[in-house]
Short mmCIF file of C-alpha atoms and ligand atoms in Angstrom, two decimals:
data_model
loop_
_atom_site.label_atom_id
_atom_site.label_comp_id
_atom_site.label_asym_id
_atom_site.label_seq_id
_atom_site.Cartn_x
_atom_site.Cartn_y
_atom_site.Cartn_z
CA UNK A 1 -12.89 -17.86 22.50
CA UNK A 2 -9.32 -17.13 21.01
CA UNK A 3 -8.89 -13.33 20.54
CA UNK A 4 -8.08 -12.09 17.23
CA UNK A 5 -4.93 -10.66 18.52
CA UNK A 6 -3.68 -14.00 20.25
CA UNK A 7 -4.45 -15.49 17.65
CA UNK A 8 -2.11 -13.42 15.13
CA UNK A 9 0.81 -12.82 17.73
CA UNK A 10 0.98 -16.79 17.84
CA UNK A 11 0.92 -17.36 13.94
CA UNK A 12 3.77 -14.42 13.13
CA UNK A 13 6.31 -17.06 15.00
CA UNK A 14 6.06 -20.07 12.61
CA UNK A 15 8.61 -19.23 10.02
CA UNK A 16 6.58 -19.61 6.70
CA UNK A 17 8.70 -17.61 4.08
CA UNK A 18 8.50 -18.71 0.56
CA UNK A 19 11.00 -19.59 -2.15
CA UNK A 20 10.72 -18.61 -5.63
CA UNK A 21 13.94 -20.64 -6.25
CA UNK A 22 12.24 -24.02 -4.86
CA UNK A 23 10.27 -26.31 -7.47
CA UNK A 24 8.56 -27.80 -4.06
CA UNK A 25 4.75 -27.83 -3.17
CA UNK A 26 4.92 -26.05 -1.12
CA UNK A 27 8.22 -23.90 -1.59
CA UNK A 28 9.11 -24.54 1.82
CA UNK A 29 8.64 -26.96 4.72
CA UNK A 30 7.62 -24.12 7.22
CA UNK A 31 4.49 -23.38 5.36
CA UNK A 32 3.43 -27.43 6.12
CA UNK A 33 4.26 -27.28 9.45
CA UNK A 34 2.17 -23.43 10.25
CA UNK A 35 -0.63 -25.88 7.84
CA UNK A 36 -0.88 -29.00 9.66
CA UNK A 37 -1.32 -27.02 13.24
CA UNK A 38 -4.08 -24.57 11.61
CA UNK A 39 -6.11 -28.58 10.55
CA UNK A 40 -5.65 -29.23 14.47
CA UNK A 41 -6.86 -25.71 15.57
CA UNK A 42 -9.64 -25.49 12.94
CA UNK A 43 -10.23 -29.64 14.33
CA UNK A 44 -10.79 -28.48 17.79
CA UNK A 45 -13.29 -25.23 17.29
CA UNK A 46 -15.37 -27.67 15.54
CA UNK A 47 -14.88 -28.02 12.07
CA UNK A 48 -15.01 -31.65 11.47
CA UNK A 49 -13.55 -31.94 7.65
CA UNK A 50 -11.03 -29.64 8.22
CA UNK A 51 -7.36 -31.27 6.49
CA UNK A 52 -4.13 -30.42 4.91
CA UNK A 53 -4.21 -32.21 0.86
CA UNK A 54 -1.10 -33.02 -0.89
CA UNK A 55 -0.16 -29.52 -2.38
CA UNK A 56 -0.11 -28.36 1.34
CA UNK A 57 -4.20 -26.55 0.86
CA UNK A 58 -5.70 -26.26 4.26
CA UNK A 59 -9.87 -26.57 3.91
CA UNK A 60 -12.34 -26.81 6.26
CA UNK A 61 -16.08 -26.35 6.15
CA UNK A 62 -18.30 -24.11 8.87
CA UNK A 63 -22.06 -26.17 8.38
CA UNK A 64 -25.16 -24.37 7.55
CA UNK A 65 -27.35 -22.93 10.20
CA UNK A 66 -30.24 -21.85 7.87
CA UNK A 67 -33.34 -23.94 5.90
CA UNK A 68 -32.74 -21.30 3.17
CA UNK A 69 -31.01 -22.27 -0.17
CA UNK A 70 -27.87 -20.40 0.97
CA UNK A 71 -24.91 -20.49 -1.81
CA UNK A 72 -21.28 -21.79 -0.25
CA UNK A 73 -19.27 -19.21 0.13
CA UNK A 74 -15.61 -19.29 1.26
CA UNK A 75 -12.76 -16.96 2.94
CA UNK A 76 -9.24 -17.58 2.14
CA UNK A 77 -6.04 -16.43 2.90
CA UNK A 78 -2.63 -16.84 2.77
CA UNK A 79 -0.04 -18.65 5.23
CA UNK A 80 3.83 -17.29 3.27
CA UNK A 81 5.91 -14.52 3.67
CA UNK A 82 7.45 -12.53 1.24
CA UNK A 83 10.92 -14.12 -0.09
CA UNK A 84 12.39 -11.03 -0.04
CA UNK A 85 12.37 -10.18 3.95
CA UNK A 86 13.47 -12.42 6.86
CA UNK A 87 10.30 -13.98 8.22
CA UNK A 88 12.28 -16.38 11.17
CA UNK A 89 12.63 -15.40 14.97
CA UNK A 90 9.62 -12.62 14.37
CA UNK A 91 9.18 -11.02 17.23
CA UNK A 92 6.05 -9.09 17.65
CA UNK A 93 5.53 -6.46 19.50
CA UNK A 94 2.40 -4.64 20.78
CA UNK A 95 2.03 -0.99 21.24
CA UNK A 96 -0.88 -0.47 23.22
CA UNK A 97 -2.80 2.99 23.05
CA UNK A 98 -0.81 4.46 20.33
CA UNK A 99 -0.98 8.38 20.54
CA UNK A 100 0.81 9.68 17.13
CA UNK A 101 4.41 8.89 19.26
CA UNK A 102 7.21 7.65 17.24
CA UNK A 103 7.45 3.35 17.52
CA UNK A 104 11.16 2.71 17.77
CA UNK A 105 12.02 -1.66 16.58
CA UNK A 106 13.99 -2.23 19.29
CA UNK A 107 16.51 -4.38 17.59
CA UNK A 108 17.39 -2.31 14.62
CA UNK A 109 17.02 1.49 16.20
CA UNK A 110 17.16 3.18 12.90
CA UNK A 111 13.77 1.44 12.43
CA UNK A 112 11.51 3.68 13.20
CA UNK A 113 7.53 4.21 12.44
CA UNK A 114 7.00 7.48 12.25
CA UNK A 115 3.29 9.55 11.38
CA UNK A 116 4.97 11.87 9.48
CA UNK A 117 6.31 9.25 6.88
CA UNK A 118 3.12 6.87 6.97
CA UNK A 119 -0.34 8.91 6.53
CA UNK A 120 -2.28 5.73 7.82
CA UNK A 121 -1.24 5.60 11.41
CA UNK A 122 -3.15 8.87 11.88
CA UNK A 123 -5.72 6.87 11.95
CA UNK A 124 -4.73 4.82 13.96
CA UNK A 125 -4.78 6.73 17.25
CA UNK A 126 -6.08 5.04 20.47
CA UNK A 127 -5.50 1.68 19.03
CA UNK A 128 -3.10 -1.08 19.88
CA UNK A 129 -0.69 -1.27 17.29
CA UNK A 130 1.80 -4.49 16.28
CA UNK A 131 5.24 -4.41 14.44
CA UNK A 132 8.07 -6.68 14.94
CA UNK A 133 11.35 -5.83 16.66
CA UNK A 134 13.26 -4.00 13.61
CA UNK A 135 14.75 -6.98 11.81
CA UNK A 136 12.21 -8.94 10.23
CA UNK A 137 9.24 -8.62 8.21
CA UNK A 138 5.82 -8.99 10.73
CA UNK A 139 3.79 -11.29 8.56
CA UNK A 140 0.15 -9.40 8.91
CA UNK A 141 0.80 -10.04 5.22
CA UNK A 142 -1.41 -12.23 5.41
CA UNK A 143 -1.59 -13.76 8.85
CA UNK A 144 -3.83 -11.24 9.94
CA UNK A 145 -5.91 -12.86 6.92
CA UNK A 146 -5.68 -16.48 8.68
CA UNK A 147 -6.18 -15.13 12.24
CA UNK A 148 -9.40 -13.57 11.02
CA UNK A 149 -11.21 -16.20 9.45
CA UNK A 150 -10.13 -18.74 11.98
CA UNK A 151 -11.48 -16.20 14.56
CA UNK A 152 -15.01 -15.86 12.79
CA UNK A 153 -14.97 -19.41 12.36
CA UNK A 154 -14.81 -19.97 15.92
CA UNK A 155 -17.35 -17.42 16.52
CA UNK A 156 -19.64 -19.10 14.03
CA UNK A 157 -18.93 -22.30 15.68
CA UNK A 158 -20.16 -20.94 19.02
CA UNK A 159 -22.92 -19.27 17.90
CA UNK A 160 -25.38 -21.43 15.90
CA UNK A 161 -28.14 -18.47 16.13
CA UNK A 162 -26.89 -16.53 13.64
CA UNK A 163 -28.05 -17.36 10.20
CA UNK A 164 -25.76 -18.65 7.24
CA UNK A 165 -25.17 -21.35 4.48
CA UNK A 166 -21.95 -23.22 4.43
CA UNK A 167 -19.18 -21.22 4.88
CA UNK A 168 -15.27 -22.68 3.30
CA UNK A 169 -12.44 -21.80 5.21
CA UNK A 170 -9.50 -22.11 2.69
CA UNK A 171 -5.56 -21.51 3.33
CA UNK A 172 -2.99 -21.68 0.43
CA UNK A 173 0.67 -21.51 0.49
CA UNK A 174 3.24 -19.73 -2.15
CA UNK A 175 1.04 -17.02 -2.59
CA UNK A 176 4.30 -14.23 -2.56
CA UNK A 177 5.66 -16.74 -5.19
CA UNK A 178 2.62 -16.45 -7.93
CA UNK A 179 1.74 -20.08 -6.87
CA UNK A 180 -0.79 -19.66 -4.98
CA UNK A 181 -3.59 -20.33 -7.20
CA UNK A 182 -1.55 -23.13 -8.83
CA UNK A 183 -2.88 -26.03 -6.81
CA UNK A 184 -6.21 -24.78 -6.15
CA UNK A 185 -8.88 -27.09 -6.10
CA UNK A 186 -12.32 -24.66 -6.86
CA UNK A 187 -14.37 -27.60 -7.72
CA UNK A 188 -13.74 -29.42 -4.57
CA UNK A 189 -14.03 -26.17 -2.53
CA UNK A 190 -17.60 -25.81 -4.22
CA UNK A 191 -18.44 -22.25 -3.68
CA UNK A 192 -20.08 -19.99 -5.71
CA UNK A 193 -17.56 -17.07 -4.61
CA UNK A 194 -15.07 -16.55 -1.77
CA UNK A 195 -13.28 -13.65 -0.66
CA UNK A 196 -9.44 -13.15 0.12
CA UNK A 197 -8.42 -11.33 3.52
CA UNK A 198 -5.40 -9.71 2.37
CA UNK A 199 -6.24 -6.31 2.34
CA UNK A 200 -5.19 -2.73 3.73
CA UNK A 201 -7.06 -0.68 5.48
CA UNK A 202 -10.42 -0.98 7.31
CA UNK A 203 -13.14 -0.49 4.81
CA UNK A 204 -10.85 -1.54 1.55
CA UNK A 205 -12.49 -3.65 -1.04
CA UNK A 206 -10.72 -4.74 -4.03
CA UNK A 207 -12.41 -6.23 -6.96
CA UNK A 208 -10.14 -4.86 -9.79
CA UNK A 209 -6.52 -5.72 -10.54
CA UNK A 210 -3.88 -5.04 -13.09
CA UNK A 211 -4.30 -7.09 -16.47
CA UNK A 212 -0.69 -8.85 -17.19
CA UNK A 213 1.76 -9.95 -19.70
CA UNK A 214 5.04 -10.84 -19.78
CA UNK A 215 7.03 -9.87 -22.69
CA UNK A 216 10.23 -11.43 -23.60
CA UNK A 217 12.45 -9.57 -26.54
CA UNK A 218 15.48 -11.45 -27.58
CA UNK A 219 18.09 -9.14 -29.76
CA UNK A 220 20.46 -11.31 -32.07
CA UNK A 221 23.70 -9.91 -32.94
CA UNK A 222 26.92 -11.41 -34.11
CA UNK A 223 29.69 -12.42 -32.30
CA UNK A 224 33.42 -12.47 -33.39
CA UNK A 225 37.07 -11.91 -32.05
CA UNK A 226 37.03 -8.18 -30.78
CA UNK A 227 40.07 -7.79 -32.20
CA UNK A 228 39.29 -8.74 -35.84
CA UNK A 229 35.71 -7.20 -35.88
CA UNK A 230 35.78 -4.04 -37.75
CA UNK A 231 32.75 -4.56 -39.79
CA UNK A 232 32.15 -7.89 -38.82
CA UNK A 233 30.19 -7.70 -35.39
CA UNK A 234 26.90 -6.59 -34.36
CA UNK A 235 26.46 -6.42 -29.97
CA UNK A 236 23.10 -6.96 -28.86
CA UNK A 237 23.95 -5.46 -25.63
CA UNK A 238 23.99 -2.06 -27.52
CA UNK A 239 20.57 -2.75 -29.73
CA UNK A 240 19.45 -3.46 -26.30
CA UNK A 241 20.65 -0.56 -24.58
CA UNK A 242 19.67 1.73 -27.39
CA UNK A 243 15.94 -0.16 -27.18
CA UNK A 244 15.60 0.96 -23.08
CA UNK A 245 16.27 4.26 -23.99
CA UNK A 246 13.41 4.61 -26.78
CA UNK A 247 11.61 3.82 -24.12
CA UNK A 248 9.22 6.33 -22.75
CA UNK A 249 10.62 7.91 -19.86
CA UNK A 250 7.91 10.40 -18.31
CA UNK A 251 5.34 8.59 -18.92
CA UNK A 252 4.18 4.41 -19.45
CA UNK A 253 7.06 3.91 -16.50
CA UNK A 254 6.28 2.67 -12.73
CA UNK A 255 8.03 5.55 -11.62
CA UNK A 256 5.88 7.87 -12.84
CA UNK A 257 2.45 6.40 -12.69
CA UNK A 258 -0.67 6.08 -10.09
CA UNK A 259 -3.61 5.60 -9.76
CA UNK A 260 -5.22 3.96 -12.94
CA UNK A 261 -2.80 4.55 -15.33
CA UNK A 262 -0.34 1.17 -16.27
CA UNK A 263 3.16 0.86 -17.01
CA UNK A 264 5.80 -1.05 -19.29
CA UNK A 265 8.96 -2.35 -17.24
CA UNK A 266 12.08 -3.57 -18.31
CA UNK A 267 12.72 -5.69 -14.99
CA UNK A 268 15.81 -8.66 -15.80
CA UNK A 269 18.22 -8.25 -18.93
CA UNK A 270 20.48 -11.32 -20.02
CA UNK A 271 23.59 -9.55 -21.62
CA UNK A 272 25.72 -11.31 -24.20
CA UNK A 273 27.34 -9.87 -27.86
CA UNK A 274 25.64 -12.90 -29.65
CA UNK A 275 22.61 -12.58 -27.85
CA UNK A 276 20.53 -10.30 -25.57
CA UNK A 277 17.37 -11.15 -23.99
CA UNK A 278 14.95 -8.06 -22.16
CA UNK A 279 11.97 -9.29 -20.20
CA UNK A 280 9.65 -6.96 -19.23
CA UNK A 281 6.29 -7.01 -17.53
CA UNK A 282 3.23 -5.09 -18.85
CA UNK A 283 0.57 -3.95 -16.81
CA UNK A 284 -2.95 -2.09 -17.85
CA UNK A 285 -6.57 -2.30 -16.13
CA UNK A 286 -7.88 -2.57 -19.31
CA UNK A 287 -7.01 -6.10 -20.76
CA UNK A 288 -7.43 -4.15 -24.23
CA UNK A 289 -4.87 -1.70 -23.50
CA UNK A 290 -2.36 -4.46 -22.93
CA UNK A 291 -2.18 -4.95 -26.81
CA UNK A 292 -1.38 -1.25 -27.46
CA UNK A 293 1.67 -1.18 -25.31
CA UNK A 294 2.93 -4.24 -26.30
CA UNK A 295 2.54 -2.62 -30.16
CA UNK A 296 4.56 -0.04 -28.53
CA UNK A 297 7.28 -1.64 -27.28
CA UNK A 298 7.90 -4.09 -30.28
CA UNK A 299 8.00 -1.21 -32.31
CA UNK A 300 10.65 0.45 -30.22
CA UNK A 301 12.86 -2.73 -30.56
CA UNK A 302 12.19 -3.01 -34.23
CA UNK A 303 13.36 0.61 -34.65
CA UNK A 304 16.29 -0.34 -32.68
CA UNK A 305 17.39 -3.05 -34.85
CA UNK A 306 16.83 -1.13 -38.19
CA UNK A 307 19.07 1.27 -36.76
CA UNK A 308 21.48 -1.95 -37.00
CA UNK A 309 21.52 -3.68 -40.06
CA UNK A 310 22.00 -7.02 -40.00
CA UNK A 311 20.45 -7.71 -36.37
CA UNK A 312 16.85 -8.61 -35.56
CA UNK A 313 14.74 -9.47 -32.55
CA UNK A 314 12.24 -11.52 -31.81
CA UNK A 315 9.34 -10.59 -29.62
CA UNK A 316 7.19 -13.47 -27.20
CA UNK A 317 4.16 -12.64 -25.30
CA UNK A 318 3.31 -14.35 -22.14
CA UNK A 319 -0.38 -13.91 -20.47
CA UNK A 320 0.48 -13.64 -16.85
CA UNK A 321 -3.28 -12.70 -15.19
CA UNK A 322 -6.43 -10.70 -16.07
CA UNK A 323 -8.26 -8.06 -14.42
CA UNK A 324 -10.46 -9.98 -12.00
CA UNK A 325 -13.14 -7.44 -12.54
CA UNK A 326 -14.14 -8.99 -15.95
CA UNK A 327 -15.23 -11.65 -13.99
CA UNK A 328 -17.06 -9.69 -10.97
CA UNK A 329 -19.11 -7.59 -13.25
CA UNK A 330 -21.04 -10.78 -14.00
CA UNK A 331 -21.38 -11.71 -10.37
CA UNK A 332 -22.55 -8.24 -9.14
CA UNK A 333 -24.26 -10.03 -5.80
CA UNK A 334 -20.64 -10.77 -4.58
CA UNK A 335 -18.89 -7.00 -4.37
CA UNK A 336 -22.66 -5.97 -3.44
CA UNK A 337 -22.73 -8.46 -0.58
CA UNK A 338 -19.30 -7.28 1.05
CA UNK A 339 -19.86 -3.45 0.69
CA UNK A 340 -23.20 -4.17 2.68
CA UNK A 341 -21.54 -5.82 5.17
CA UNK A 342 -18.85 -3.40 5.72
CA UNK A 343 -21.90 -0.90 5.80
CA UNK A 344 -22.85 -2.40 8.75
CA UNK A 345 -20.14 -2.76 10.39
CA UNK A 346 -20.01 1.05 10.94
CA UNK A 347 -17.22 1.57 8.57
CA UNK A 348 -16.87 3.50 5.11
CA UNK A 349 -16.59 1.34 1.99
CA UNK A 350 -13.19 2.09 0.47
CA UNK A 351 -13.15 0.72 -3.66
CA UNK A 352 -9.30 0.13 -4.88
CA UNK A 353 -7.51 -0.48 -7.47
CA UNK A 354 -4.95 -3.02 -7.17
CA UNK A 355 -1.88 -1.82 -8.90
CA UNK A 356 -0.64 -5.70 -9.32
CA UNK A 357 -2.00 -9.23 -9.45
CA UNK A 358 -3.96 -11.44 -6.25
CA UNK A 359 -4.54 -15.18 -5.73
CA UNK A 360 -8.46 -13.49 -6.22
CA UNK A 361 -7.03 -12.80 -9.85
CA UNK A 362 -6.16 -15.67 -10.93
CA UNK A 363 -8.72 -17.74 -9.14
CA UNK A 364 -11.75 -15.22 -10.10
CA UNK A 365 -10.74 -16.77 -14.10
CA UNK A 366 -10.51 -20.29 -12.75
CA UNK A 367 -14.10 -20.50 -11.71
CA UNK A 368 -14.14 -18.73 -8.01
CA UNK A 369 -15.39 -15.15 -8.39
CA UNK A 370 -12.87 -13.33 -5.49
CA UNK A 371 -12.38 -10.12 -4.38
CA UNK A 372 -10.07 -8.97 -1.79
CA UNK A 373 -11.35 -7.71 1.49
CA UNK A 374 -9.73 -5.60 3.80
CA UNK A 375 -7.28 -7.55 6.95
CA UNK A 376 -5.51 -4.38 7.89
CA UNK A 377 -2.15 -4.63 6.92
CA UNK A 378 0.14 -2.15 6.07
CA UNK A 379 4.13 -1.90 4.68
CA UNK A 380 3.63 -5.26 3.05
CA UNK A 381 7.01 -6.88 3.01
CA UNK A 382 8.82 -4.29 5.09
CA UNK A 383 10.38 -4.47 8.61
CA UNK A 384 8.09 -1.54 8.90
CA UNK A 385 4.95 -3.69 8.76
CA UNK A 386 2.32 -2.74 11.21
CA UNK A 387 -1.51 -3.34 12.00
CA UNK A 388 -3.68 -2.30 14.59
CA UNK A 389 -5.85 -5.05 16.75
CA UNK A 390 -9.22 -2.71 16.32
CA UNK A 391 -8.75 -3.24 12.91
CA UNK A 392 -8.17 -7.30 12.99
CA UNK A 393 -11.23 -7.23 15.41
CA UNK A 394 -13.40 -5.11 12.79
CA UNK A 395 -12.13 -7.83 10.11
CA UNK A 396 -13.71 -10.75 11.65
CA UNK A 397 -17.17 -8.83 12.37
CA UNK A 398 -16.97 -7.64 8.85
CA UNK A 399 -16.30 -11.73 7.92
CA UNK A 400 -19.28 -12.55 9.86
CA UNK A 401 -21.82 -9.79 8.52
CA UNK A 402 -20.78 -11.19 4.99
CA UNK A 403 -22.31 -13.98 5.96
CA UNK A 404 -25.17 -13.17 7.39
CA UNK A 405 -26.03 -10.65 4.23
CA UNK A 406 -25.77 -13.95 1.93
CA UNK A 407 -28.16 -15.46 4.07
CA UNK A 408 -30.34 -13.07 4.27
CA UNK A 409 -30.45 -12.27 0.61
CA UNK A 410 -31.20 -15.86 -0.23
CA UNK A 411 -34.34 -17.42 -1.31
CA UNK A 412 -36.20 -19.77 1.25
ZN1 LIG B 501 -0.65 -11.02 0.91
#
């Protein structure tokens, strides 16, 4: 057997960044190469179907153990990095017995990991904590996903005593990109449900995201020669301008919201006289509550323009991805069947809120009922990223215990 941790420290070197400014599948050529390896390693622990397809989806298939009518269930997780942090020449690093002491990154020394700035690490004392060297993102996010499921896999290989149905392994690329879903193939993985490892800390289960939109307001003006303008011209820049600041400010804003509460974001502006285009993204738990904002919002432009006559906007909606909990609430048996395995696993069940989209989202509406379980990453797409090997290790028995809780809460 591969340790979970030997496992992970050899992943973070392949180089598997994504590129949301590629049209390829997958964005990048590193992501095939980290792909066709994983079909070899998943090959030689036993899994005979295991393969790469065109779009660059790794799935392979752990056989059934168990008479019972067991439903197929399946893990996924995936191999990018964030675009927006190196993810070449990672160097990990591990910190064994960590005791509360500052972790300097040796090749950046104003990197530094400090319990005072990051409340998590307090519980983290005792344990053998990873980070890279200072300059690079780690890539836990989410290789500590792969290294997990291909470590319960092997264990499930090796021990055919322990009950389950058939178990799907699945790996997707462009997952930092929004593609990840994009390719999927959910009849051909045939489960009823799978879970994503891609999660924080141990105990998290996710089963609720954001609801999304994309809104796209284009303000028409009129262009003409500065210089001969007087009473002539209309700039969009400034309906624009004067739209962002109707906006609400203490409130509705990602600056000044938590918990369960969503936001409206003006994120990329186009700027011309003739022409001025504001996208922004909305975000609400409650799909209904999408509809209200966006009321909002077009009002604010349209009370913009009327403030000047003869310009006008018009307003485009874009569905980006739904709460995946819409979906969950009529598959009960698959949240119910990871909080009792996380039960037993001696941990706490943690619920959260995801203040943004997974592949789970997107993939829960395509057919595949998937929540997000717990792989114990933390500072997602920072230099700063860190996770403990206790918690990879209580990953892959909390992997396993799903499993077996399927199993035994199947018919004979
Ligand atoms: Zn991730």
């Amino acid at each position: 057997m591969t340790s979970v941790l030997d496992r992970f420290l050899r992943y973070v070197q392949y180089d598997t960044r994504s590129d949301d400014g590629s049209t390829s599948v997958p964005s990048t050529p590193g992501q095939l190469v980290f792909q066709r390896d994983l079909v070899a390693e998943l090959r030689a622990i036993g899994l005979e179907d295991a393969a790469v397809d065109g779009n660059g989806y790794v799935t392979a298939t752990i056989p059934s153990t168990t008479k019972k009518a067991v439903p197929a269930i399946g893990f996924i997780a995936h191999v990018d990095t964030s675009p927006e942090m190196p993810g070449a020449d990672v160097k990990p690093i591990v910190h064994a017995k960590y005791d509360g002491r500052d972790l300097v990154l040796p090749d950046d020394p104003t990197a530094v990991l400090r319990l005072a700035d990051f409340a998590a690490l307090a519980d983290q004392i005792g344990h053998d904590l990873v980070t890279a060297s200072g300059t690079t993102l780690l890539g836990a996010d989410d290789k500590a996903g792969v290294a997990e499921i291909v470590t319960a896999a092997e264990y499930l290989m090796s021990h055919p005593e322990i009950p389950h149905g058939v178990v799907r392994v699945g790996f997707t690329p462009d997952e930092e990109i929004g593609r990840g879903a994009n390719h999927f193939d959910v009849a051909r993985f045939g489960c009823v449900c799978a879970y994503t490892l891609d999660g924080g800390s141990r105990g998290e289960l996710e089963f609720e995201s954001f609801s999304a939109d994309l809104m796209t307001l284009t303000f028409h003006g009129f262009n003409t020669h500065p210089g001969y303008a007087k009473g002539k011209m209309i700039n969009a820049i400034k309906i624009a301008a004067d739209f962002i600041q109707r906006l609400p400010h203490e409130r509705l804003s990602p600056e000044t919201t938590d918990g369960h509460e969503g936001f409206v974001h003006p994120y990329v502006q186009q700027s011309g006289v003739d022409r001025t285009v504001v996208k922004l993204i909305i975000r609400d738990f409650d799909t209904s509550g999408l509809a209200v904002k966006e009321a909002l919002v077009a009002g604010l432009a349209h009370d913009a323009v009327a403030a000047s006559p003869g310009s006008r906007v018009d307003v485009a909606i874009d569905e980006q991805y739904r709460n995946m909990r819409a979906v969950l609430d009529k598959h009960p048996e698959v949240v119910a069947c990871a909080q009792e395995a996380i039960r037993r696993c001696g941990l706490t069940v943690v619920t959260r809120s995801i203040r943004g989209g997974t592949d789970g989202s997107r993939l829960s509406f395509m057919g595949l009922p998937t929540p997000n379980l717990f792989a114990g990453e933390h500072n997602f797409h920072s230099r700063l990223e860190w996770i403990s090997r206790q918690d990879m290790e209580k990953a892959v028995d909390v992997i396993v215990a799903v499993c077996r809780v399927w199993e035994e809460r199947s018919a004979l």
